[in-house]
Coordinates of C-alpha atoms in Angstrom, one line a residue:
X1 CA 25.3 -5.3 -7.9
X2 CA 23.9 -8.8 -7.8
X3 CA 27.3 -10.5 -8.2
X4 CA 28.7 -8.3 -5.4
X5 CA 25.9 -9.2 -3.0
X6 CA 25.2 -12.8 -4.0
X7 CA 27.4 -14.3 -1.3
X8 CA 25.7 -12.3 1.4
X9 CA 22.2 -13.2 0.1
X10 CA 23.0 -16.9 -0.1
X11 CA 24.2 -16.8 3.5
X12 CA 20.8 -15.5 4.5
X13 CA 18.5 -17.5 2.2
X14 CA 18.5 -21.1 1.0
X15 CA 17.2 -20.1 -2.4
X16 CA 18.4 -17.0 -4.3
X17 CA 16.8 -16.3 -7.7
X18 CA 13.7 -18.5 -7.2
X19 CA 10.5 -16.8 -8.3
X20 CA 8.3 -19.8 -7.3
X21 CA 7.5 -20.7 -10.9
X22 CA 10.7 -22.5 -11.9
X23 CA 12.5 -25.6 -10.9
X24 CA 15.8 -24.7 -9.3
X25 CA 17.6 -26.9 -11.9
X26 CA 16.2 -24.7 -14.7
X27 CA 17.4 -21.4 -13.3
X28 CA 20.3 -20.3 -15.4
X29 CA 20.1 -16.6 -14.6
X30 CA 18.7 -15.6 -11.2
X31 CA 17.9 -12.0 -12.4
X32 CA 14.6 -11.4 -14.3
X33 CA 14.7 -8.6 -16.8
X34 CA 11.4 -6.7 -16.4
X35 CA 12.3 -3.9 -18.8
X36 CA 15.4 -2.2 -20.2
X37 CA 16.2 -0.6 -16.8
X38 CA 14.4 -2.8 -14.2
X39 CA 15.7 -6.2 -12.9
X40 CA 14.3 -8.4 -10.2
X41 CA 15.0 -11.5 -8.2
X42 CA 13.3 -13.4 -5.4
X43 CA 14.9 -14.9 -2.3
X44 CA 13.3 -17.5 -0.1
X45 CA 14.0 -20.0 2.6
X46 CA 14.7 -18.0 5.8
X47 CA 13.0 -18.1 9.2
X48 CA 10.3 -15.5 10.0
X49 CA 9.8 -14.4 6.5
X50 CA 8.0 -15.8 3.5
X51 CA 10.5 -14.3 1.0
X52 CA 12.3 -11.2 -0.2
X53 CA 11.9 -9.5 -3.5
X54 CA 14.8 -7.3 -4.7
X55 CA 14.2 -4.9 -7.6
X56 CA 17.1 -3.0 -9.2
X57 CA 15.6 0.2 -10.7
X58 CA 18.3 1.8 -12.9
X59 CA 18.1 5.2 -14.5
X60 CA 17.0 5.1 -18.2
X61 CA 20.2 5.3 -20.2
X62 CA 18.8 3.7 -23.3
X63 CA 17.0 6.8 -24.7
X64 CA 17.9 10.4 -25.1
X65 CA 14.8 11.6 -23.3
X66 CA 15.8 9.6 -20.2
X67 CA 19.3 10.9 -20.2
X68 CA 18.2 14.5 -20.6
X69 CA 15.6 14.1 -17.9
X70 CA 18.2 12.7 -15.5
X71 CA 20.6 15.6 -16.3
X72 CA 17.9 18.2 -15.6
X73 CA 16.5 16.5 -12.5
X74 CA 19.3 14.5 -10.8
X75 CA 18.3 11.0 -9.7
X76 CA 20.0 7.8 -8.7
X77 CA 19.9 4.1 -9.5
X78 CA 18.0 2.4 -6.7
X79 CA 17.6 -0.9 -4.9
X80 CA 14.1 -1.7 -3.8
X81 CA 13.7 -4.5 -1.2
X82 CA 10.4 -5.9 -0.1
X83 CA 10.4 -8.6 2.7
X84 CA 7.1 -10.5 3.2
X85 CA 7.0 -11.3 6.9
X86 CA 5.2 -14.4 8.2
X87 CA 1.9 -13.1 9.8
X88 CA 2.8 -14.4 13.3
X89 CA 6.2 -12.7 13.2
X90 CA 5.1 -9.1 13.1
X91 CA 3.0 -7.2 15.5
X92 CA 0.2 -4.7 14.6
X93 CA 2.0 -1.5 13.6
X94 CA 2.9 0.9 10.8
X95 CA 6.1 2.9 10.7
X96 CA 7.8 4.8 7.9
X97 CA 10.8 7.1 7.7
X98 CA 11.6 8.7 4.3
X99 CA 13.3 11.7 2.9
X100 CA 11.2 14.8 2.4
X101 CA 10.3 14.2 -1.3
X102 CA 9.5 10.5 -0.8
X103 CA 7.6 11.0 2.4
X104 CA 5.2 13.5 0.7
X105 CA 4.5 11.1 -2.1
X106 CA 4.1 8.1 0.2
X107 CA 1.8 9.9 2.7
X108 CA -0.4 10.8 -0.3
X109 CA -0.3 7.6 -2.3
X110 CA 0.1 4.6 0.0
X111 CA -3.1 3.3 1.4
X112 CA -1.8 2.1 4.8
X113 CA 0.1 5.4 5.5
X114 CA -2.8 7.6 4.3
X115 CA -5.3 5.6 6.5
X116 CA -3.4 5.0 9.7
X117 CA -0.6 7.6 10.0
X118 CA -0.9 10.5 7.4
X119 CA 0.8 13.0 9.7
X120 CA 4.5 13.6 8.9
X121 CA 6.8 14.6 11.7
X122 CA 10.5 15.7 11.3
X123 CA 13.0 13.1 12.3
X124 CA 15.5 15.6 13.8
X125 CA 14.5 14.8 17.4
X126 CA 16.3 11.5 16.8
X127 CA 19.4 13.3 15.7
X128 CA 19.1 12.0 12.1
X129 CA 20.9 14.2 9.6
X130 CA 19.1 15.6 6.5
X131 CA 15.4 16.2 6.0
X132 CA 13.8 12.9 6.9
X133 CA 10.2 12.6 8.1
X134 CA 8.5 10.0 10.2
X135 CA 5.0 8.5 9.9
X136 CA 4.2 6.3 12.8
X137 CA 0.8 5.0 13.9
X138 CA 2.0 4.7 17.5
X139 CA 4.7 7.0 19.0
X140 CA 6.5 4.2 20.8
X141 CA 7.2 2.3 17.6
X142 CA 9.3 5.1 16.2
X143 CA 11.5 5.2 19.3
X144 CA 11.8 1.4 19.2
X145 CA 12.7 1.1 15.5
X146 CA 15.1 4.1 15.5
X147 CA 17.6 2.5 17.8
X148 CA 21.4 3.3 18.0
X149 CA 22.2 0.9 15.2
X150 CA 19.6 2.4 12.8
X151 CA 20.5 6.0 13.6
X152 CA 24.2 5.2 13.0
X153 CA 23.3 4.0 9.5
X154 CA 21.5 7.2 8.7
X155 CA 24.5 9.2 9.9
X156 CA 27.0 7.1 7.9
X157 CA 24.9 7.0 4.7
X158 CA 22.7 10.1 4.9
X159 CA 21.8 10.2 1.2
X160 CA 21.7 6.5 0.4
X161 CA 18.7 5.7 2.5
X162 CA 15.5 6.9 0.7
X163 CA 12.7 5.0 2.5
X164 CA 12.2 2.5 5.2
X165 CA 8.5 1.4 5.6
X166 CA 7.2 -1.3 7.9
X167 CA 3.5 -2.3 7.8
X168 CA 1.2 -5.0 8.9
X169 CA -1.6 -3.5 6.7
X170 CA 0.2 -3.0 3.4
X171 CA -2.2 -3.0 0.4
X172 CA -0.2 -0.9 -2.0
X173 CA -1.4 2.5 -3.5
X174 CA -4.7 4.0 -2.6
X175 CA -7.6 3.1 -4.9
X176 CA -9.2 5.9 -6.9
X177 CA -12.6 7.2 -5.9
X178 CA -14.2 5.1 -8.6
X179 CA -12.2 2.0 -7.8
X180 CA -13.2 1.4 -4.2
X181 CA -13.1 -2.4 -3.6
X182 CA -16.3 -4.1 -2.4
X183 CA -14.3 -6.4 -0.1
X184 CA -11.9 -4.9 2.5
X185 CA -8.4 -5.6 1.1
X186 CA -6.4 -8.0 3.3
X187 CA -3.3 -6.1 4.6
X188 CA 0.1 -7.9 4.3
X189 CA 3.0 -7.8 6.7
X190 CA 5.9 -6.2 4.8
X191 CA 9.2 -4.4 5.3
X192 CA 10.1 -2.2 2.4
X193 CA 13.5 -0.5 1.9
X194 CA 14.6 1.9 -0.9
X195 CA 18.3 2.6 -1.2
X196 CA 20.1 5.0 -3.6
X197 CA 23.3 3.9 -5.3
X198 CA 25.3 7.0 -4.7
X199 CA 27.7 7.4 -7.6
X200 CA 29.2 10.8 -8.2
X201 CA 32.4 12.7 -9.0
X202 CA 34.3 11.3 -6.0
X203 CA 32.8 7.8 -6.0
X204 CA 33.0 5.1 -8.6
X205 CA 30.1 2.7 -9.3
X206 CA 32.0 -0.2 -7.6
X207 CA 32.5 1.9 -4.5
X208 CA 28.9 3.0 -4.5
X209 CA 27.7 -0.7 -4.8
X210 CA 30.1 -1.7 -2.0
X211 CA 28.4 1.0 0.2
X212 CA 25.1 -0.8 -0.2
X213 CA 26.3 -4.0 1.5
X214 CA 25.9 -2.5 5.0
X215 CA 22.5 -1.3 4.0
X216 CA 21.5 -4.8 3.0
X217 CA 22.8 -6.0 6.4
X218 CA 20.5 -3.4 7.9
X219 CA 17.6 -5.2 6.1
X220 CA 18.4 -8.5 7.9
X221 CA 18.9 -6.6 11.2
X222 CA 15.5 -5.0 10.9
X223 CA 13.9 -8.3 9.9
X224 CA 15.0 -10.0 13.1
X225 CA 14.3 -6.9 15.2
X226 CA 10.6 -6.7 13.9
X227 CA 10.2 -10.4 14.7
X228 CA 11.3 -9.8 18.3
X229 CA 9.4 -6.5 18.8
X230 CA 6.1 -6.5 20.7
X231 CA 3.8 -3.5 21.3
X232 CA 3.0 -2.4 24.9
X233 CA -0.5 -3.3 26.1
X234 CA -1.7 0.3 25.6
X235 CA -0.3 0.5 22.0
X236 CA -1.7 -2.8 21.1
X237 CA -5.2 -1.8 22.3
X238 CA -4.9 1.5 20.2
X239 CA -3.7 -0.4 17.1
X240 CA -6.6 -2.9 17.4
X241 CA -9.1 -0.1 17.8
X242 CA -7.7 1.6 14.7
X243 CA -8.1 -1.6 12.6
X244 CA -11.6 -2.1 13.9
X245 CA -12.5 1.5 13.0
X246 CA -11.1 1.2 9.5
X247 CA -13.0 -2.0 8.9
X248 CA -16.3 -0.4 10.1
X249 CA -15.7 2.7 8.0
X250 CA -15.1 0.6 4.9
X251 CA -18.3 -1.3 5.3
X252 CA -20.2 1.9 6.1
X253 CA -18.9 3.5 2.9
X254 CA -19.7 0.4 0.8
X255 CA -23.2 0.5 2.2
X256 CA -23.6 4.2 1.3
X257 CA -22.3 3.6 -2.2
X258 CA -24.8 0.7 -2.7
X259 CA -27.6 2.8 -1.3
X260 CA -26.7 5.6 -3.7
X261 CA -26.6 3.3 -6.7
X262 CA -30.0 1.8 -5.7
X263 CA -31.5 5.3 -5.4
X264 CA -30.2 6.1 -8.9
X265 CA -31.7 3.0 -10.3
X266 CA -35.1 3.7 -8.8
X267 CA -35.0 7.3 -10.1
X268 CA -34.0 6.0 -13.6
X269 CA -36.9 3.5 -13.5
X270 CA -39.3 6.2 -12.4
X271 CA -38.3 8.6 -15.2
X272 CA -38.7 5.7 -17.8
X273 CA -42.2 5.0 -16.6
X274 CA -43.2 8.7 -16.7
X275 CA -41.8 8.9 -20.2
X276 CA -43.9 5.9 -21.3
X277 CA -47.0 7.5 -19.8
X278 CA -46.3 10.7 -21.7
X279 CA -46.1 8.8 -25.0
X280 CA -49.7 7.3 -24.5
X281 CA -52.0 9.1 -27.0
X282 CA -55.3 8.2 -25.3
X283 CA -55.9 10.9 -22.6
X284 CA -58.1 8.7 -20.5
X285 CA -55.7 5.8 -20.5
X286 CA -52.9 8.2 -19.7
X287 CA -54.8 9.6 -16.7
X288 CA -55.5 6.2 -15.3
X289 CA -51.9 5.1 -15.7
X290 CA -50.7 8.3 -13.9
X291 CA -53.1 7.7 -11.1
X292 CA -52.0 4.1 -10.8
X293 CA -48.3 5.1 -10.7
X294 CA -49.0 7.8 -8.2
X295 CA -50.8 5.3 -5.9
X296 CA -47.9 2.9 -6.2
X297 CA -45.3 5.6 -5.4
X298 CA -47.4 6.8 -2.4
X299 CA -47.7 3.2 -1.1
X300 CA -44.0 2.6 -1.4
X301 CA -43.2 5.9 0.5
X302 CA -45.4 4.9 3.4
X303 CA -43.7 3.3 6.4
X304 CA -44.2 -0.4 6.6
X305 CA -46.3 -1.6 9.5
X306 CA -45.9 -5.0 11.0
X307 CA -49.1 -6.9 11.4
X308 CA -49.6 -8.7 14.7
X309 CA -51.9 -11.7 14.8
X310 CA -54.3 -11.8 17.8
X311 CA -55.6 -15.2 18.8

């Protein structure tokens, strides 16, 4: 796949295979082997984007369990593309179109989609074949992104496009209930594409790889399109309000969590003091300590009054 697409990538980026940690003279093999079935490479040096990460996720063919799993539940080799846009080259919007299975997973797992546009709508109103679903923060964005060029690609490669996800608030998967960050995560401007390499009975691997070339051209088309696209005044106002609301809700929830922890600490301390009082053998001393503790708690529970000095 890499050798087939290398010329196209080098025509778009000045550096192909640069991960930012190596000198270009030291790069012998642009592909980085992450595991037995995952390979990645980084492209940089193009206007309006900070770089592009391409991940080749191949089916596990090294072990029997992987082979049996693939046979029972058919899957495909995939190409995952992530473009990191320059902040000034993407407006405030979130848009995603994905097949039914992936859209269900993304709506549930991805923080930006779950927060800003969890509702999934069928894409058939755009005459897109297959069971694709759209998640869009603002309705006008879906109409703008799904232009004639994009729709023609869905019609020509109905099974090859798994996911297209554009976001200015991308922070990855949702954190768990016990993993809420104290600081509001800084959203990144990204374009994410997932393509299936559609091999089969009537298509060789070489032919399937050749079919992904127009899909990679679609990536570059979308990159330039997103750079040019601007929200209407109404949509921009709505998007800004959404981001303000999310920020306020985050700090409100953090404050609630902190208040709950403080209350738990106070209750724990109160129980420890009462336990120490119960352990006192001298009844008189125990009674005095109880009275002193009761007075202290009563004083703490009373509302604080501000004293005004009168001259």
